[in-house]
Amino acid sequence: MLFLYISSVQFLDYSAAPKVVDIESELDEMGEFLLVMAQERARKAGVMADILVRRGNFSEVLKDVVQEYPIETVILGSSTGDTGVITEEYISEITEEISREYDVEFIILK
């Protein structure tokens, strides 16, 4: 099992560069913290899991990881309501494309 956290600061393209570097690092640290917590919960349930923190465009990073690791199934969480940045339509497009291209099954949790 592999827990993946993808961060992107693309929304800060017009901000001061030093701030962006700081925010990128903080997002990476937060992501790693969340993944370590998930990894520990999995371990307590008898499941061994690795963690991976990546930066970049969500769909591109997801494709890269699917190519790099022997992944058969990807489970994605989906936010509900207006709180999420990524829409269900976007998730559907990405998952369909990656499924066709790499023969990977996707499960979307809501």
PDB file of C-alpha atoms in Angstrom, residues 26-104:
ATOM      1  CA  GLU A  26       5.044  23.800   4.910  1.00  0.00           C
ATOM      2  CA  LEU A  27       2.606  21.938   2.656  1.00  0.00           C
ATOM      3  CA  ASP A  28       5.137  19.126   2.232  1.00  0.00           C
ATOM      4  CA  GLU A  29       5.625  18.888   6.001  1.00  0.00           C
ATOM      5  CA  MET A  30       1.877  18.891   6.623  1.00  0.00           C
ATOM      6  CA  GLY A  31       1.399  16.224   3.958  1.00  0.00           C
ATOM      7  CA  GLU A  32       4.115  14.053   5.432  1.00  0.00           C
ATOM      8  CA  PHE A  33       2.588  14.440   8.904  1.00  0.00           C
ATOM      9  CA  LEU A  34      -0.837  13.359   7.626  1.00  0.00           C
ATOM     10  CA  LEU A  35       0.651  10.401   5.776  1.00  0.00           C
ATOM     11  CA  VAL A  36       2.656   9.265   8.796  1.00  0.00           C
ATOM     12  CA  MET A  37      -0.568   9.305  10.839  1.00  0.00           C
ATOM     13  CA  ALA A  38      -2.312   7.225   8.148  1.00  0.00           C
ATOM     14  CA  GLN A  39       0.680   4.892   7.965  1.00  0.00           C
ATOM     15  CA  GLU A  40       0.566   4.358  11.729  1.00  0.00           C
ATOM     16  CA  ARG A  41      -3.163   3.589  11.643  1.00  0.00           C
ATOM     17  CA  ALA A  42      -2.592   1.112   8.832  1.00  0.00           C
ATOM     18  CA  ARG A  43       0.250  -0.528  10.770  1.00  0.00           C
ATOM     19  CA  LYS A  44      -2.002  -0.938  13.818  1.00  0.00           C
ATOM     20  CA  ALA A  45      -4.525  -2.670  11.538  1.00  0.00           C
ATOM     21  CA  GLY A  46      -1.802  -5.021  10.291  1.00  0.00           C
ATOM     22  CA  VAL A  47      -1.258  -3.293   6.938  1.00  0.00           C
ATOM     23  CA  MET A  48       2.193  -2.168   5.856  1.00  0.00           C
ATOM     24  CA  ALA A  49       2.176   1.089   3.897  1.00  0.00           C
ATOM     25  CA  ASP A  50       4.761   3.379   2.379  1.00  0.00           C
ATOM     26  CA  ILE A  51       4.332   7.131   2.127  1.00  0.00           C
ATOM     27  CA  LEU A  52       5.165   9.499  -0.696  1.00  0.00           C
ATOM     28  CA  VAL A  53       4.979  13.303  -0.856  1.00  0.00           C
ATOM     29  CA  ARG A  54       5.136  14.913  -4.294  1.00  0.00           C
ATOM     30  CA  ARG A  55       4.739  18.409  -5.691  1.00  0.00           C
ATOM     31  CA  GLY A  56       3.069  19.383  -8.925  1.00  0.00           C
ATOM     32  CA  ASN A  57      -0.032  19.196 -11.036  1.00  0.00           C
ATOM     33  CA  PHE A  58      -2.406  16.618  -9.548  1.00  0.00           C
ATOM     34  CA  SER A  59      -3.093  14.619 -12.718  1.00  0.00           C
ATOM     35  CA  GLU A  60       0.524  14.675 -13.904  1.00  0.00           C
ATOM     36  CA  VAL A  61       1.888  13.555 -10.543  1.00  0.00           C
ATOM     37  CA  LEU A  62      -0.750  10.842 -10.268  1.00  0.00           C
ATOM     38  CA  LYS A  63       0.203   9.534 -13.720  1.00  0.00           C
ATOM     39  CA  ASP A  64       3.897   9.588 -12.794  1.00  0.00           C
ATOM     40  CA  VAL A  65       3.296   7.635  -9.588  1.00  0.00           C
ATOM     41  CA  VAL A  66       1.108   5.062 -11.372  1.00  0.00           C
ATOM     42  CA  GLN A  67       3.958   4.542 -13.859  1.00  0.00           C
ATOM     43  CA  GLU A  68       6.687   4.339 -11.187  1.00  0.00           C
ATOM     44  CA  TYR A  69       5.005   1.934  -8.763  1.00  0.00           C
ATOM     45  CA  PRO A  70       3.222  -1.400  -9.289  1.00  0.00           C
ATOM     46  CA  ILE A  71      -0.227   0.072  -8.616  1.00  0.00           C
ATOM     47  CA  GLU A  72      -3.383  -1.840  -9.496  1.00  0.00           C
ATOM     48  CA  THR A  73      -5.963   0.237  -7.635  1.00  0.00           C
ATOM     49  CA  VAL A  74      -6.070   3.908  -6.657  1.00  0.00           C
ATOM     50  CA  ILE A  75      -8.458   5.044  -3.937  1.00  0.00           C
ATOM     51  CA  LEU A  76      -9.215   8.766  -3.992  1.00  0.00           C
ATOM     52  CA  GLY A  77     -11.134  10.774  -1.460  1.00  0.00           C
ATOM     53  CA  SER A  78     -13.527  13.342  -2.878  1.00  0.00           C
ATOM     54  CA  SER A  79     -14.739  16.393  -0.994  1.00  0.00           C
ATOM     55  CA  THR A  80     -18.433  17.095  -0.934  1.00  0.00           C
ATOM     56  CA  GLY A  81     -20.237  20.360  -1.468  1.00  0.00           C
ATOM     57  CA  ASP A  82     -18.460  23.553  -2.390  1.00  0.00           C
ATOM     58  CA  THR A  83     -15.421  22.979  -0.175  1.00  0.00           C
ATOM     59  CA  GLY A  84     -13.238  21.193  -2.694  1.00  0.00           C
ATOM     60  CA  VAL A  85     -10.955  22.753  -5.256  1.00  0.00           C
ATOM     61  CA  ILE A  86     -11.193  19.706  -7.508  1.00  0.00           C
ATOM     62  CA  THR A  87     -14.616  18.963  -8.976  1.00  0.00           C
ATOM     63  CA  GLU A  88     -16.174  15.541  -9.444  1.00  0.00           C
ATOM     64  CA  GLU A  89     -16.106  16.128 -13.201  1.00  0.00           C
ATOM     65  CA  TYR A  90     -12.343  16.766 -13.081  1.00  0.00           C
ATOM     66  CA  ILE A  91     -11.793  13.617 -10.998  1.00  0.00           C
ATOM     67  CA  SER A  92     -13.874  11.593 -13.482  1.00  0.00           C
ATOM     68  CA  GLU A  93     -11.876  12.879 -16.448  1.00  0.00           C
ATOM     69  CA  ILE A  94      -8.534  12.126 -14.792  1.00  0.00           C
ATOM     70  CA  THR A  95      -9.499   8.680 -13.548  1.00  0.00           C
ATOM     71  CA  GLU A  96     -10.967   7.628 -16.894  1.00  0.00           C
ATOM     72  CA  GLU A  97      -7.862   8.793 -18.750  1.00  0.00           C
ATOM     73  CA  ILE A  98      -5.415   7.092 -16.371  1.00  0.00           C
ATOM     74  CA  SER A  99      -7.531   3.911 -16.257  1.00  0.00           C
ATOM     75  CA  ARG A 100      -7.416   3.608 -20.036  1.00  0.00           C
ATOM     76  CA  GLU A 101      -3.757   4.524 -20.321  1.00  0.00           C
ATOM     77  CA  TYR A 102      -2.333   2.409 -17.474  1.00  0.00           C
ATOM     78  CA  ASP A 103      -4.977  -0.263 -16.751  1.00  0.00           C
ATOM     79  CA  VAL A 104      -5.515   0.960 -13.190  1.00  0.00           C
TER      80      VAL A 104
END
